[in-house]
Coordinates of C-alpha atoms and ligand atoms in Angstrom, one line a residue:
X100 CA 127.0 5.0 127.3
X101 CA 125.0 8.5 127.9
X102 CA 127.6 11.1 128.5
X103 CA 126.1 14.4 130.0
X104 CA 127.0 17.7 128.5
X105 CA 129.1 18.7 131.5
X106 CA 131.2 15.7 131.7
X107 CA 131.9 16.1 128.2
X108 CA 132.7 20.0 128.1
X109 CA 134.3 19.1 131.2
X110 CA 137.0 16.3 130.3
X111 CA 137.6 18.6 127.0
X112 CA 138.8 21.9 128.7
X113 CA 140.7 19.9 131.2
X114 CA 142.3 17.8 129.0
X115 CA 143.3 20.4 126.2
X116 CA 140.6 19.6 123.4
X117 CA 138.0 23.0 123.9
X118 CA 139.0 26.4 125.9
X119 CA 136.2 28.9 126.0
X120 CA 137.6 32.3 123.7
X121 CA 139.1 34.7 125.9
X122 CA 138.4 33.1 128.9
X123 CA 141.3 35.2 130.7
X124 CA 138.8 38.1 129.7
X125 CA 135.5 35.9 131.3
X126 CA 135.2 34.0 128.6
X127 CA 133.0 34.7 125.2
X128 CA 130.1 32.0 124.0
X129 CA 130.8 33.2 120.8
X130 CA 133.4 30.7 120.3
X131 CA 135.9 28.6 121.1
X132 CA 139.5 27.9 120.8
X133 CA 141.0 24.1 120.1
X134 CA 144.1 23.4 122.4
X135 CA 146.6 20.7 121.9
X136 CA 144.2 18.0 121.4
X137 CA 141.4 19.4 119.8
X138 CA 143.4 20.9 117.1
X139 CA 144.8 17.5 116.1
X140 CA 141.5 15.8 116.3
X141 CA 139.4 18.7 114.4
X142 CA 141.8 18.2 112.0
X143 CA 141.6 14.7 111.5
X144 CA 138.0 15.3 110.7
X145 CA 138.6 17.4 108.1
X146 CA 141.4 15.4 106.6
X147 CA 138.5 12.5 106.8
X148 CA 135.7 14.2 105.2
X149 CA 138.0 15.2 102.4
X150 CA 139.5 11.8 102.3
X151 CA 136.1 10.5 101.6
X152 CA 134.8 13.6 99.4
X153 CA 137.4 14.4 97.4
X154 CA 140.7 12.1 97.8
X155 CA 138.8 8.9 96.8
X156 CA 136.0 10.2 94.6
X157 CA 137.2 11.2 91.2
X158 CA 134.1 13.5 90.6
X159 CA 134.9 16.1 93.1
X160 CA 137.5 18.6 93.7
X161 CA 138.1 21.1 96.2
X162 CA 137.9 25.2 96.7
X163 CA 139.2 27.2 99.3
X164 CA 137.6 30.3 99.0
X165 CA 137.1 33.8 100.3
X166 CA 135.6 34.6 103.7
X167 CA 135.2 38.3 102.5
X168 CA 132.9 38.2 99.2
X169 CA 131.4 41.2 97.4
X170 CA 128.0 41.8 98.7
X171 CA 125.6 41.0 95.8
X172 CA 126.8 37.4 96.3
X173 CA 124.4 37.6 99.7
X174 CA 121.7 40.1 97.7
X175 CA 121.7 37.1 94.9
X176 CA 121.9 34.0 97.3
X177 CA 118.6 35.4 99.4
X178 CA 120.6 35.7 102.3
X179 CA 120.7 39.3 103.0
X180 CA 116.6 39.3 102.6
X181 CA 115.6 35.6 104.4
X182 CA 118.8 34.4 106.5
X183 CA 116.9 35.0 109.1
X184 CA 115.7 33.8 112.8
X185 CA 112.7 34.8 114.4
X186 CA 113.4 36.8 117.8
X187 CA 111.6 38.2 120.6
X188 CA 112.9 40.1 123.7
X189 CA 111.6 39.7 126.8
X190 CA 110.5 43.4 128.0
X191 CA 111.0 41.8 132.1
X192 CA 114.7 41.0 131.9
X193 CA 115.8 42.3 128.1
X194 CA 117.0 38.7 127.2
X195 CA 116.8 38.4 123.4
X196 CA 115.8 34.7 122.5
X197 CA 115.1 32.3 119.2
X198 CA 111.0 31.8 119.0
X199 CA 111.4 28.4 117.3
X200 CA 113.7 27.5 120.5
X201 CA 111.3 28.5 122.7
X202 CA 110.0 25.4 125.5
X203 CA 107.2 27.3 126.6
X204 CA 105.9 30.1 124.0
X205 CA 104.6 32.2 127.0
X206 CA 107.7 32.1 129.2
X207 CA 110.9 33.4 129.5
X208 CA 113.6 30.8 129.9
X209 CA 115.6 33.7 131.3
X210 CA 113.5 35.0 133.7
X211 CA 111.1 32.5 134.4
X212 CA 108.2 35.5 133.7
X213 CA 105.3 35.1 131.3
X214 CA 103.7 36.9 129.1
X215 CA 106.7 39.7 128.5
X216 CA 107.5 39.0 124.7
X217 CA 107.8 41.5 122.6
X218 CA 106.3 41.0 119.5
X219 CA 108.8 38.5 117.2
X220 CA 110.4 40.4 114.5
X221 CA 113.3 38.6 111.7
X222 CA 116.5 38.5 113.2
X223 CA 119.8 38.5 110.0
X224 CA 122.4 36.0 111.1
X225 CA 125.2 37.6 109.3
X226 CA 127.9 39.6 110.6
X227 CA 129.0 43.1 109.0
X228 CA 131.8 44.6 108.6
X229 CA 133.5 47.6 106.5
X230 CA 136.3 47.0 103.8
X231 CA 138.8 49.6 103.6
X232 CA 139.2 52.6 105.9
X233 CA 135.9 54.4 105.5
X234 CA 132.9 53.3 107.1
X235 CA 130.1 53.5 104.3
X236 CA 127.6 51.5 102.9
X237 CA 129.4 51.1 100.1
X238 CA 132.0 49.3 102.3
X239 CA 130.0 47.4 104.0
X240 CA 130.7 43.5 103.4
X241 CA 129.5 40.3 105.3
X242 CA 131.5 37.3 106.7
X243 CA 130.1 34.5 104.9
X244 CA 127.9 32.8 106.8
X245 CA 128.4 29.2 104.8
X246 CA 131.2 28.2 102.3
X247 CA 128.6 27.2 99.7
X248 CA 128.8 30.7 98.0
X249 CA 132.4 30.8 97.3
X250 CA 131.6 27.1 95.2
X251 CA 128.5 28.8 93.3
X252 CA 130.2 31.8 92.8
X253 CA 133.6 29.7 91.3
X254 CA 131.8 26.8 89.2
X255 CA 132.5 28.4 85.7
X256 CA 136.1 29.0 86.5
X257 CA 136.7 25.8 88.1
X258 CA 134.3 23.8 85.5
X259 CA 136.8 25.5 82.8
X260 CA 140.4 25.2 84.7
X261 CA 139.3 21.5 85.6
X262 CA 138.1 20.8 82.3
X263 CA 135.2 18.8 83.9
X264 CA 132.0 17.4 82.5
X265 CA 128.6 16.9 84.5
X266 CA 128.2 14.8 87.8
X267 CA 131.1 16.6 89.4
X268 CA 131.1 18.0 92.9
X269 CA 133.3 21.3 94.3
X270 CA 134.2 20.6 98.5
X271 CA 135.4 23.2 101.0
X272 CA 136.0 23.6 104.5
X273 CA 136.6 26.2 105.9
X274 CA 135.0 28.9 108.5
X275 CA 131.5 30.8 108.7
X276 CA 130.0 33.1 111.2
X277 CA 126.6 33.2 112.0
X278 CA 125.3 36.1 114.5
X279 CA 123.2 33.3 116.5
X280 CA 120.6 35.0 118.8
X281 CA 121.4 31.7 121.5
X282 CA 124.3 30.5 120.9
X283 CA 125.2 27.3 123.5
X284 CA 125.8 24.1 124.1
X285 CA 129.2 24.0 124.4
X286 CA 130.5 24.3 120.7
X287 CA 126.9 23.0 119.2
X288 CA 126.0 26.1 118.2
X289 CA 128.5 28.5 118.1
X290 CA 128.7 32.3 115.9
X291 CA 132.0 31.3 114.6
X292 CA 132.5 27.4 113.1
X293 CA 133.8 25.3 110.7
X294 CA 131.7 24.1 107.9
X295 CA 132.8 20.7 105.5
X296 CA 130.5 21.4 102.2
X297 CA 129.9 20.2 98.7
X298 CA 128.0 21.0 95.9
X299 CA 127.2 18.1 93.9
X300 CA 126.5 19.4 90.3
X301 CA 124.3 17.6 88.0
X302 CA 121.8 17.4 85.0
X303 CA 118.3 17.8 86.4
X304 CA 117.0 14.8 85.6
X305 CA 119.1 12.9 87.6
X306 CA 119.1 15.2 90.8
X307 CA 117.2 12.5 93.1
X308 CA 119.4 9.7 92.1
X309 CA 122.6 12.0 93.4
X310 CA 120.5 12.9 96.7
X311 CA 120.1 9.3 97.7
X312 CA 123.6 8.6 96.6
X313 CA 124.7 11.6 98.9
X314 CA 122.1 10.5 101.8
X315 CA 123.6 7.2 101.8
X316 CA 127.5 7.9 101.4
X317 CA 127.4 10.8 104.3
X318 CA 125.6 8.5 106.6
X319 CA 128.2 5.8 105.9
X320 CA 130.8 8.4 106.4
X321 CA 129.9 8.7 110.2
X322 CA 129.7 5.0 110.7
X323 CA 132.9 4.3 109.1
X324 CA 134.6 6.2 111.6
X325 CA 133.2 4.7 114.1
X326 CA 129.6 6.3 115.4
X327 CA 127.2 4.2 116.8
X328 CA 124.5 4.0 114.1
X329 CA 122.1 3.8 116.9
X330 CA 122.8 7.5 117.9
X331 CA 122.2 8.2 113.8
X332 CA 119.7 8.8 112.1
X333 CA 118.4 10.4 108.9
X334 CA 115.1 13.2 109.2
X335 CA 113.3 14.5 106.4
X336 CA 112.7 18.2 106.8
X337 CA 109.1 18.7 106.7
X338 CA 107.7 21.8 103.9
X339 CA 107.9 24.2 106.9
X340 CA 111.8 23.6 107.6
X341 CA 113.0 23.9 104.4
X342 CA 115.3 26.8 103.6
X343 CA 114.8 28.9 101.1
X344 CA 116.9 27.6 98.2
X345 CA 116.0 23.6 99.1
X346 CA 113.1 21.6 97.6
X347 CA 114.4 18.6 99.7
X348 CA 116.4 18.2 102.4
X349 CA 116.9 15.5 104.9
X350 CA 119.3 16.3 108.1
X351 CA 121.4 13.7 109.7
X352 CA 120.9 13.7 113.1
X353 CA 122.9 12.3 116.2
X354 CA 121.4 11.7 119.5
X355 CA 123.1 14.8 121.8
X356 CA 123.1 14.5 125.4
X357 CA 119.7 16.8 125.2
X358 CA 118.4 14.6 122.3
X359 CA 118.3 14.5 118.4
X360 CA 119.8 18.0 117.1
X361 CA 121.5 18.1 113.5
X362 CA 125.0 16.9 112.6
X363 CA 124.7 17.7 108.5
X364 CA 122.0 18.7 106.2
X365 CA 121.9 17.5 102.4
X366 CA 119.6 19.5 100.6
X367 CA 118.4 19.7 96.9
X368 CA 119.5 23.2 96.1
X369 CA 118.2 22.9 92.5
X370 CA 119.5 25.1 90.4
X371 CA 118.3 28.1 92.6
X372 CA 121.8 29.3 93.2
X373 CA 123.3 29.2 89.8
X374 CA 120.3 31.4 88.7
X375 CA 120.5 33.6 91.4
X376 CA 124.3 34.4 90.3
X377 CA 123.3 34.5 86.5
X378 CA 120.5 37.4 87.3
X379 CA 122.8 39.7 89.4
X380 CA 126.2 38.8 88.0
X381 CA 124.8 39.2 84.1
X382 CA 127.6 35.9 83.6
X383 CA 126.6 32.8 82.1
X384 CA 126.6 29.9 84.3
X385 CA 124.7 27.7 82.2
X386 CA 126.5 24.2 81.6
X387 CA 126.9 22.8 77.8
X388 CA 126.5 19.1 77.2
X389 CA 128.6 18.0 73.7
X390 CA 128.0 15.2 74.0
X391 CA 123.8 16.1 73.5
X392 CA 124.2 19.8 72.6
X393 CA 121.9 20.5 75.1
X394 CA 122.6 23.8 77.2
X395 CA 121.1 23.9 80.6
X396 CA 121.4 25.0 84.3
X397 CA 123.1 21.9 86.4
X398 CA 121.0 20.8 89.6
X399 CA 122.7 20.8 93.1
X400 CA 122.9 18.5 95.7
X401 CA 124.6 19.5 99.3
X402 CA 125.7 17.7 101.6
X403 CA 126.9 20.3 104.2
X404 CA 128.1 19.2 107.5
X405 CA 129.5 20.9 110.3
X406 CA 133.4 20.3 111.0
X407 CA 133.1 21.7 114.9
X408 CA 129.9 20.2 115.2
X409 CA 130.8 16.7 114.3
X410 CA 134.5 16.6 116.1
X411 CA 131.9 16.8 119.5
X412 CA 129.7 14.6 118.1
X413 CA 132.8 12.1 117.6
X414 CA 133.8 13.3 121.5
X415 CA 130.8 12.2 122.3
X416 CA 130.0 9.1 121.0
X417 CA 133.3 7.5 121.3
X418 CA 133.2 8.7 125.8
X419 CA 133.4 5.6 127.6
X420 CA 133.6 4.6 131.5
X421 CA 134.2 1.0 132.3
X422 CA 134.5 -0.7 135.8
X423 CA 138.0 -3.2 135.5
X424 CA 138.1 -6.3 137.1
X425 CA 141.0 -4.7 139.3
X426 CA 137.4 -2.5 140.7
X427 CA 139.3 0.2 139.1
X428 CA 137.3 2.6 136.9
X429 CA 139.0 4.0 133.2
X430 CA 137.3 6.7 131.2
X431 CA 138.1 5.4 127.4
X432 CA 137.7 8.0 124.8
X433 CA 137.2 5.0 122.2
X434 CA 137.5 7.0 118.5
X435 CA 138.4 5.9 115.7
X436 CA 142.3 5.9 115.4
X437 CA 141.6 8.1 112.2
X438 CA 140.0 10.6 114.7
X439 CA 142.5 10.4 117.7
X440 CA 144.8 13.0 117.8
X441 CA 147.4 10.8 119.4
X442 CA 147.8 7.7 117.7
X443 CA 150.8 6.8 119.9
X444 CA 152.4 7.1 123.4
X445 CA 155.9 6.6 123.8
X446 CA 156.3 5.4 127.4
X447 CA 159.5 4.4 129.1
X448 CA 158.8 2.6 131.9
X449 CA 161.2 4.5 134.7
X450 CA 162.4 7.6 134.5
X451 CA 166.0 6.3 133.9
X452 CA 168.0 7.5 131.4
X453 CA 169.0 4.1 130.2
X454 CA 165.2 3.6 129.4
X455 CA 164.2 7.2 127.8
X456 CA 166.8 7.1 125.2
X457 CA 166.3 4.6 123.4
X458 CA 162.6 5.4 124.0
X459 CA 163.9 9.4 122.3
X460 CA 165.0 7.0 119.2
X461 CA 161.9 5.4 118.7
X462 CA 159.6 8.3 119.3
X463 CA 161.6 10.0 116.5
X464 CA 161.4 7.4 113.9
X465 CA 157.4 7.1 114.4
X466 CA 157.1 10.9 115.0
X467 CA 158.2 10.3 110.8
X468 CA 154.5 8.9 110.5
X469 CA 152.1 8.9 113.4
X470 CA 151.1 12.0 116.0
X471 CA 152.2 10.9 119.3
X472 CA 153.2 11.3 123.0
X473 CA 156.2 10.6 124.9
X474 CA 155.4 10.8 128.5
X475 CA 158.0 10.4 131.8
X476 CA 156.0 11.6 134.6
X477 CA 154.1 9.6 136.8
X478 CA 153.6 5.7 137.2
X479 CA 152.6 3.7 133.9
X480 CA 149.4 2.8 135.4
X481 CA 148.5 6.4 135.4
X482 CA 149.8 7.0 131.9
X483 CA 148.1 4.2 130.6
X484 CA 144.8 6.0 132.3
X485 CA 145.8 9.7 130.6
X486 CA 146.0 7.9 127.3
X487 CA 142.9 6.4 127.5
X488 CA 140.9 8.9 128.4
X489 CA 142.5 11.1 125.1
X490 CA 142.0 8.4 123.0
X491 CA 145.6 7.0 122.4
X492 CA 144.9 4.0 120.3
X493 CA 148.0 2.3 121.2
X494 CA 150.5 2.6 124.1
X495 CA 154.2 1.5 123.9
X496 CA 156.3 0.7 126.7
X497 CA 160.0 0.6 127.1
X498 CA 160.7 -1.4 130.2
X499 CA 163.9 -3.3 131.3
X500 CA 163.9 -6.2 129.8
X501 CA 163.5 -4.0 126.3
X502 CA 167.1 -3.1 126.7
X503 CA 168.3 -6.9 126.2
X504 CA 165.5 -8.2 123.8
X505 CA 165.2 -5.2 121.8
X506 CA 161.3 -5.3 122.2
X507 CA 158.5 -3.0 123.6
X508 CA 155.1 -4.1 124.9
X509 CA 152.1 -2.7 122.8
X510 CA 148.7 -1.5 124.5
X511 CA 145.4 -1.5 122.8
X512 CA 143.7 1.2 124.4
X513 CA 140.1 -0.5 124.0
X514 CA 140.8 -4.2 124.6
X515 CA 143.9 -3.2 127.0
X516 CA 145.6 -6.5 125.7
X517 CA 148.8 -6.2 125.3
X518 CA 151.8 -7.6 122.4
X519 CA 155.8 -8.2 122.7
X520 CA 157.0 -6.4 119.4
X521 CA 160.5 -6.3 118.6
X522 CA 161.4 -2.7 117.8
X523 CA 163.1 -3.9 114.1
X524 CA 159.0 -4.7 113.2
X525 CA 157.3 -2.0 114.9
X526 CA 156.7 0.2 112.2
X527 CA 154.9 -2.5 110.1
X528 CA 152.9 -3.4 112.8
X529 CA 151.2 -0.4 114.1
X530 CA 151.0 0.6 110.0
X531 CA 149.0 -2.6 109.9
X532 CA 146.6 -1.4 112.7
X533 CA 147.0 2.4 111.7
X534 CA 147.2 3.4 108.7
Ligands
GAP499 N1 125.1 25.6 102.9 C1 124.1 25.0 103.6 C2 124.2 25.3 105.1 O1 125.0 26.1 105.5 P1 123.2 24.7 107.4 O2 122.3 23.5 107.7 O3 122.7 26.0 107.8 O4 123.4 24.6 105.8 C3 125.3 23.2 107.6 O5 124.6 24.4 107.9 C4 126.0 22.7 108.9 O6 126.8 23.6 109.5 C5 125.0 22.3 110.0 O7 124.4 21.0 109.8 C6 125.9 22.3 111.2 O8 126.6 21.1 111.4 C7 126.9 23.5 110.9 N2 126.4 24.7 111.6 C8 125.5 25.6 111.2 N3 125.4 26.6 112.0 C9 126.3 26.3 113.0 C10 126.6 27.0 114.2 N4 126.1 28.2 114.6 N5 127.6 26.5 115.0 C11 128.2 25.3 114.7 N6 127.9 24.6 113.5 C12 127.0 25.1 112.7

């Protein structure tokens, strides 16, 4: 179903997914923080991506490097010249806005006025700040505003510690801040985020081989946990799009409540960035081959997604409303249980102590393995409907009869059918469904 971007925003603050930063203080669209919920499903992203980049591959390993990099790494990426957004302020009500964003070229969104742009001048994304206690130039660093660098920056030392030979791939997540002139959209574009990236090194000549490898393994990625392929969909950045460093790039886009906008971009970075590095660093990057004695600068694929971005994307796609036969109405958030950052509730069916103790054992036994709930309050008819709408996969209840039969009743939260299991095989039986 279409989910509006106010329902969404709305079910995540209430429910302990998104706050807005510092909203005791008003509130900052800079960022946002990840309560209860959100830090759990976030998370599973991550673990996913790296499941599927790194884990199962055994080309790739991971990085987790500085946020804080000497400076010439942005002088010899391009970024301190060309990370740039076009800008223009309007002179009527001083709001600063993104040309390329524009609806109308002539009219400010702001203000509603026309013709009050200033002339556009290049707007740099990064942040600054000073190392140290003086406040000089020669201080001055950036926060990185991708993770990409820290891999360039590394591949001889990991090459060497790893002892690995060309295709192999470096993957990090981790956080970069972009000064956006507009951030918005909830946490679509925000000035601090989470990035999932890999470079994918390889010998030239097989570069476009890797990129449809890539194109094809991050779009299964998505569908594999879930997302409806119909909201997918792969773009091919036209000449005028493409970043400085990229020859090719292709972005995967989801259907947003406001339309297509991009979940990840995989780019052909060439070997643009290991040359950058070898000009200002004076340290050879170049690769040698053995097995060919041929020495030679690797090519780099990217697939670089965004690990905020796609945990709303996820929110998004899996939001459900259904009508029961009852006439009652359920909001499901159906994700994949990989996703969910409950995969369990632990529900006694009274309040009775008779019932949450026993319940207190088994929530401690699959607390061992799975993320999960125990809830007292309220009727089990509403707890079912709190679990569904955070995505529990599966509900178990503890009722009366559980105290003689020694079994609980499982929920599936998207079918809502429901199995006797005997506690002695529960373990087995949500491993078979959840693991
Ligand atoms: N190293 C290449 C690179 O950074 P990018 O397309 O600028 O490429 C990759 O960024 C991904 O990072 C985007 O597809 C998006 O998912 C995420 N991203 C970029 N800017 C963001 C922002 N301001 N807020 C949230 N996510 C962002």
């Amino acid at each position: 179903m279409t989910v509006s971007l106010d329902t969404i925003s709305t079910l995540a603050q209430h429910r302990g997914f998104v706050f807005q930063s510092s909203q005791i203080y008003g509130g900052t669209r800079s960022a946002y923080d990840y309560g209860p919920l959100g830090v759990e499903m976030l998370r599973n992203v991550k673990d996913s991506w790296w499941r599927s980049m790194v884990q199962e591959r055994g080309d790739v390993v991971g990085l987790d490097s500085a946020i804080i990099q000497a400076r010439k790494v942005w002088q010899a990426s391009g970024h301190e010249s060309v990370f740039t957004d076009p800008m223009v302020e309007c002179t009527n009500c001083n709001a600063r806005l993104r040309v390329d964003k524009l609806e109308d070229p002539d009219q400010c969104p702001n203000c509603g006025k026309r013709g009050t742009f200033s002339e556009p001048r290049q707007f740099n994304l990064m942040f600054k700040t000073h190392t140290g206690p003086i406040e000089s130039d020669e201080n001055m660093v950036y926060l990185r505003p991708e993770t990409a660098q820290g891999i360039f920056i590394n591949f001889e030392n990991v090459r060497r510690s790893a002892r690995l030979k060309l295709p192999f791939g470096i993957a990090q997540v981790g956080k970069s801040f972009r000064n956006e002139i507009t951030p918005g959209q909830f946490v679509f574009r925000t000035r601090e985020f989470e990035q999932m990236e890999m470079e994918f090194f390889c010998h030239p000549s097989e570069s476009n081989q890797w990129f449809e490898h890539w194109v094809d393994a991050r779009h299964r990625w998505y569908t594999d946990l879930g997302m409806n392929p119909d909201n997918l969909r792969i773009r091919p950045h036209d000449a005028d799009e493409l970043s400085h460093y990229s020859t090719g790039t292709v972005d995967v886009e989801y259907l947003f409540p406001w339309g297509w906008d991009e979940l990840e971009g995989i780019a052909n970075r060439t070997d643009f960035d290991l040359k950058q590095h070898i000009e200002w660093s004076g340290e050879d990057l170049s690769y040698f081959d053995p097995e060919t004695n041929d020495r030679f600068l690797p090519h780099v694929i990217e697939p670089a997604a965004g690990a905020t971005r796609t945990t709303f994307a996820f929110l998004i796609d899996g939001y459900d409303e259904e009508t029961l036969a009852s006439g009652d109405k359920r909001t499901v958030l159906r994700l994949h249980h990989r996703l969910a950052p409950f995969k369990l509730a632990v529900l006694p069916l009274s309040k009775k102590p008779e019932l949450v103790e026993p319940c207190e054992k088994i929530a401690a036994e699959l607390r061992k393995r799975w993320m999960l709930e125990m809830d007292v309050t309220q009727n089990i008819g509403k707890r079912y409907r709190r679990q569904d709408e955070i995505g529990t996969p599966y509900c178990i209840t503890f009722d009366f009869d559980s105290i003689d039969d020694h079994a609980v009743t499982v929920r599936d939260r998207d079918s809502m059918a429901q199995d006797r299991v005997s506690v002695d095989r529960l373990v087995d039986y949500l491993a078979d469904r959840l693991d």
